[in-house]
mmCIF file of C-alpha atoms in Angstrom:
data_model
loop_
_atom_site.group_PDB
_atom_site.id
_atom_site.type_symbol
_atom_site.label_atom_id
_atom_site.label_comp_id
_atom_site.label_asym_id
_atom_site.label_seq_id
_atom_site.Cartn_x
_atom_site.Cartn_y
_atom_site.Cartn_z
ATOM 1 C CA MET D 1 1.400 -1.863 -14.172
ATOM 2 C CA LYS D 2 5.069 -2.721 -14.611
ATOM 3 C CA GLU D 3 5.797 -2.957 -11.016
ATOM 4 C CA LEU D 4 3.820 -3.872 -7.937
ATOM 5 C CA SER D 5 5.002 -0.702 -6.101
ATOM 6 C CA LEU D 6 2.878 1.187 -8.612
ATOM 7 C CA ASN D 7 -0.097 -0.798 -7.582
ATOM 8 C CA ILE D 8 0.805 0.015 -3.855
ATOM 9 C CA LEU D 9 1.008 3.638 -4.718
ATOM 10 C CA ASP D 10 -2.558 3.545 -6.482
ATOM 11 C CA ILE D 11 -4.219 1.538 -3.742
ATOM 12 C CA ALA D 12 -2.684 3.720 -0.871
ATOM 13 C CA GLN D 13 -3.854 6.659 -2.624
ATOM 14 C CA ASN D 14 -7.343 5.398 -2.561
ATOM 15 C CA SER D 15 -6.865 5.047 1.174
ATOM 16 C CA VAL D 16 -5.846 8.700 1.462
ATOM 17 C CA LYS D 17 -8.959 9.796 -0.505
ATOM 18 C CA ALA D 18 -11.045 7.595 1.853
ATOM 19 C CA ARG D 19 -9.932 9.883 4.661
ATOM 20 C CA ALA D 20 -7.773 7.320 6.416
ATOM 21 C CA GLU D 21 -5.796 8.409 9.484
ATOM 22 C CA ASN D 22 -3.701 5.291 9.649
ATOM 23 C CA ILE D 23 -2.480 3.184 6.580
ATOM 24 C CA LEU D 24 -0.549 -0.086 6.665
ATOM 25 C CA ILE D 25 1.456 -1.351 3.753
ATOM 26 C CA LYS D 26 2.561 -4.836 4.521
ATOM 27 C CA ILE D 27 4.522 -7.250 2.268
ATOM 28 C CA ASP D 28 5.208 -10.766 3.439
ATOM 29 C CA GLU D 29 7.590 -12.515 1.121
ATOM 30 C CA THR D 30 8.759 -16.110 1.100
ATOM 31 C CA GLU D 31 10.764 -17.970 -1.439
ATOM 32 C CA GLU D 32 7.565 -18.848 -3.232
ATOM 33 C CA THR D 33 5.087 -16.154 -2.535
ATOM 34 C CA LEU D 34 4.576 -12.483 -2.058
ATOM 35 C CA THR D 35 1.529 -11.272 -0.141
ATOM 36 C CA LEU D 36 0.637 -7.563 -0.278
ATOM 37 C CA THR D 37 -1.675 -5.993 2.273
ATOM 38 C CA ILE D 38 -2.865 -2.428 2.274
ATOM 39 C CA ALA D 39 -5.137 -1.685 5.283
ATOM 40 C CA ASP D 40 -6.688 1.516 6.324
ATOM 41 C CA ASP D 41 -9.158 3.152 8.778
ATOM 42 C CA GLY D 42 -10.834 5.170 6.031
ATOM 43 C CA CYS D 43 -14.528 5.656 5.279
ATOM 44 C CA GLY D 44 -14.668 1.926 3.935
ATOM 45 C CA MET D 45 -17.131 0.604 1.364
ATOM 46 C CA ASP D 46 -20.438 -1.195 1.430
ATOM 47 C CA ALA D 47 -20.923 -4.663 0.124
ATOM 48 C CA GLU D 48 -22.093 -3.727 -3.315
ATOM 49 C CA THR D 49 -19.057 -1.213 -3.767
ATOM 50 C CA VAL D 50 -16.670 -3.974 -2.756
ATOM 51 C CA GLU D 51 -18.311 -6.293 -5.547
ATOM 52 C CA ARG D 52 -18.229 -3.505 -8.096
ATOM 53 C CA VAL D 53 -14.686 -2.369 -7.385
ATOM 54 C CA MET D 54 -13.232 -5.292 -9.204
ATOM 55 C CA ASP D 55 -14.968 -4.014 -12.485
ATOM 56 C CA PRO D 56 -12.566 -1.900 -14.412
ATOM 57 C CA PHE D 57 -15.690 0.042 -15.788
ATOM 58 C CA TYR D 58 -16.638 1.134 -12.278
ATOM 59 C CA THR D 59 -15.141 4.167 -10.512
ATOM 60 C CA THR D 60 -16.106 6.778 -8.000
ATOM 61 C CA ARG D 61 -13.943 9.270 -9.819
ATOM 62 C CA THR D 62 -15.649 11.996 -11.662
ATOM 63 C CA THR D 63 -12.670 12.773 -14.013
ATOM 64 C CA ARG D 64 -12.783 9.496 -15.858
ATOM 65 C CA SER D 65 -15.221 6.544 -16.388
ATOM 66 C CA VAL D 66 -12.773 3.680 -15.539
ATOM 67 C CA GLY D 67 -11.024 2.556 -12.427
ATOM 68 C CA LEU D 68 -8.117 0.301 -12.999
ATOM 69 C CA GLY D 69 -6.158 0.110 -9.692
ATOM 70 C CA ILE D 70 -7.879 -2.930 -8.147
ATOM 71 C CA PRO D 71 -8.643 -4.574 -11.496
ATOM 72 C CA LEU D 72 -4.955 -4.410 -12.456
ATOM 73 C CA LEU D 73 -3.819 -5.636 -9.106
ATOM 74 C CA LYS D 74 -6.345 -8.474 -9.348
ATOM 75 C CA LEU D 75 -5.176 -9.403 -12.747
ATOM 76 C CA ALA D 76 -1.519 -9.303 -11.788
ATOM 77 C CA ALA D 77 -2.196 -11.668 -8.879
ATOM 78 C CA GLU D 78 -4.425 -14.133 -10.697
ATOM 79 C CA GLN D 79 -1.921 -14.339 -13.662
ATOM 80 C CA THR D 80 0.504 -15.935 -11.201
ATOM 81 C CA GLY D 81 -2.071 -18.387 -9.713
ATOM 82 C CA GLY D 82 -2.785 -16.077 -6.753
ATOM 83 C CA GLY D 83 -5.648 -13.848 -6.013
ATOM 84 C CA ILE D 84 -7.203 -10.799 -4.273
ATOM 85 C CA LYS D 85 -9.339 -10.420 -1.260
ATOM 86 C CA ILE D 86 -11.041 -7.213 -0.185
ATOM 87 C CA LYS D 87 -12.540 -6.674 3.314
ATOM 88 C CA SER D 88 -14.305 -3.466 4.037
ATOM 89 C CA VAL D 89 -16.552 -2.028 6.695
ATOM 90 C CA CYS D 90 -18.441 1.047 6.014
ATOM 91 C CA GLU D 91 -18.216 4.032 8.313
ATOM 92 C CA SER D 92 -21.977 4.280 8.338
ATOM 93 C CA ALA D 93 -22.212 0.671 9.320
ATOM 94 C CA ASP D 94 -19.589 0.986 12.152
ATOM 95 C CA PRO D 95 -18.603 4.537 13.021
ATOM 96 C CA VAL D 96 -15.591 3.263 15.154
ATOM 97 C CA ASN D 97 -14.171 0.006 13.394
ATOM 98 C CA HIS D 98 -14.453 0.880 9.764
ATOM 99 C CA GLY D 99 -11.910 0.921 6.763
ATOM 100 C CA THR D 100 -10.670 -1.402 4.145
ATOM 101 C CA GLU D 101 -8.095 -4.120 3.708
ATOM 102 C CA VAL D 102 -6.902 -5.312 0.259
ATOM 103 C CA THR D 103 -4.709 -8.396 0.215
ATOM 104 C CA ALA D 104 -3.175 -9.784 -2.940
ATOM 105 C CA GLU D 105 -1.044 -13.010 -3.106
ATOM 106 C CA PHE D 106 1.378 -13.699 -5.876
ATOM 107 C CA TYR D 107 3.329 -16.716 -6.815
ATOM 108 C CA LYS D 108 6.797 -15.383 -7.452
ATOM 109 C CA ASN D 109 8.056 -18.311 -9.558
ATOM 110 C CA HIS D 110 5.439 -17.737 -12.175
ATOM 111 C CA LEU D 111 6.397 -16.406 -15.636
ATOM 112 C CA ASP D 112 3.918 -13.667 -15.216
ATOM 113 C CA PHE D 113 5.071 -12.461 -11.790
ATOM 114 C CA THR D 114 5.306 -8.665 -11.820
ATOM 115 C CA PRO D 115 8.389 -7.448 -9.925
ATOM 116 C CA LEU D 116 7.977 -5.532 -6.611
ATOM 117 C CA GLY D 117 9.901 -2.454 -7.936
ATOM 118 C CA ASP D 118 10.972 0.569 -5.971
ATOM 119 C CA THR D 119 9.178 0.369 -2.610
ATOM 120 C CA VAL D 120 11.594 2.847 -1.096
ATOM 121 C CA SER D 121 10.487 5.592 -3.525
ATOM 122 C CA THR D 122 6.888 4.638 -3.252
ATOM 123 C CA VAL D 123 6.859 4.737 0.534
ATOM 124 C CA ALA D 124 8.644 8.048 0.624
ATOM 125 C CA ALA D 125 6.349 9.523 -2.013
ATOM 126 C CA LEU D 126 3.296 8.501 -0.043
ATOM 127 C CA ILE D 127 4.560 9.938 3.194
ATOM 128 C CA GLN D 128 5.486 13.209 1.407
ATOM 129 C CA GLY D 129 2.243 13.371 -0.339
ATOM 130 C CA ALA D 130 0.162 12.810 2.858
ATOM 131 C CA PRO D 131 2.340 13.790 5.755
ATOM 132 C CA ASP D 132 -0.461 14.009 8.251
ATOM 133 C CA ILE D 133 -1.423 10.346 7.981
ATOM 134 C CA GLU D 134 0.111 7.620 10.168
ATOM 135 C CA TRP D 135 1.942 5.305 7.788
ATOM 136 C CA LYS D 136 3.266 1.752 8.844
ATOM 137 C CA PHE D 137 5.422 -0.019 6.306
ATOM 138 C CA ILE D 138 6.482 -3.641 6.954
ATOM 139 C CA HIS D 139 8.360 -5.856 4.498
ATOM 140 C CA ASN D 140 9.011 -9.337 5.907
ATOM 141 C CA MET D 141 11.437 -11.368 3.897
ATOM 142 C CA THR D 142 13.151 -14.759 4.618
ATOM 143 C CA GLY D 143 16.300 -12.903 5.734
ATOM 144 C CA GLY D 144 14.753 -10.362 8.025
ATOM 145 C CA SER D 145 12.425 -7.294 7.869
ATOM 146 C CA VAL D 146 12.306 -3.622 6.797
ATOM 147 C CA GLU D 147 9.997 -1.507 8.783
ATOM 148 C CA LEU D 148 9.025 2.230 9.227
ATOM 149 C CA ASP D 149 6.305 3.734 11.392
ATOM 150 C CA THR D 150 5.700 7.447 11.198
ATOM 151 C CA ARG D 151 4.453 7.486 14.687
ATOM 152 C CA GLU D 152 8.020 6.761 15.907
ATOM 153 C CA LEU D 153 9.332 9.370 13.531
ATOM 154 C CA ARG D 154 6.988 11.979 15.010
ATOM 155 C CA GLY D 155 8.161 11.053 18.530
ATOM 156 C CA VAL D 156 11.769 11.861 17.621
ATOM 157 C CA LEU D 157 10.933 14.814 15.224
ATOM 158 C CA GLY D 158 8.598 16.705 17.391
ATOM 159 C CA GLU D 159 7.361 19.744 15.250
ATOM 160 C CA VAL D 160 9.364 18.908 12.169
ATOM 161 C CA PRO D 161 6.868 17.996 9.456
ATOM 162 C CA LEU D 162 7.377 14.667 7.682
ATOM 163 C CA ASP D 163 7.239 16.216 4.212
ATOM 164 C CA ASN D 164 10.403 18.212 5.095
ATOM 165 C CA TYR D 165 13.101 17.480 2.395
ATOM 166 C CA GLU D 166 15.679 16.297 5.029
ATOM 167 C CA VAL D 167 13.057 13.961 6.547
ATOM 168 C CA ILE D 168 12.078 12.502 3.299
ATOM 169 C CA LYS D 169 15.594 11.967 2.400
ATOM 170 C CA TRP D 170 16.367 10.313 5.683
ATOM 171 C CA ILE D 171 13.421 8.153 5.172
ATOM 172 C CA GLU D 172 14.703 6.945 1.820
ATOM 173 C CA ASP D 173 18.121 6.352 3.145
ATOM 174 C CA TYR D 174 16.691 4.446 6.240
ATOM 175 C CA LEU D 175 14.690 2.109 4.132
ATOM 176 C CA LYS D 176 17.543 1.570 1.596
ATOM 177 C CA GLU D 177 19.984 0.700 4.652
ATOM 178 C CA GLY D 178 17.212 -1.716 5.886
ATOM 179 C CA TYR D 179 17.113 -3.495 2.486
ATOM 180 C CA ASP D 180 20.903 -3.592 2.339
ATOM 181 C CA SER D 181 21.088 -5.198 5.671
ATOM 182 C CA VAL D 182 18.477 -8.044 4.718
ATOM 183 C CA SER D 183 19.973 -8.848 1.384
#
């Protein structure tokens, strides 16, 4: 993928499909590294599935015979000297504390580092596409952080749905302002 934000979109969509109620997208960025974490409380995966999900010829989808999201993220991380870790607890193994966490580390100074891309549009699209999920976005950088938590938005908005056009536009503007204040 041309931008890591597209990987974020893909992996977070997997969390939505896994019936997650809460999804965290966290980016920790230093001068040298970028660490991306996507964590959810979805149905999780058993140990065998976690092993197989790295294989591009494995997918749970019935519409095609390949699943490239995790393998492409893994490749992008490894090309920079980084790597990927997946921790998952299947709902059948633990009905209370289940879910998946995908963490990828990238070395930004490497020639093959994929740019982060448009996280503002990615986060807005995810919220608009799954407005009933609680989303938490955190991007920590050396100059500060940009954060958004839909729980806080719901507290202010009351009955106004998160996928309302004005709300999505406000989310985009809020995140852009946050990035402008950090740069």
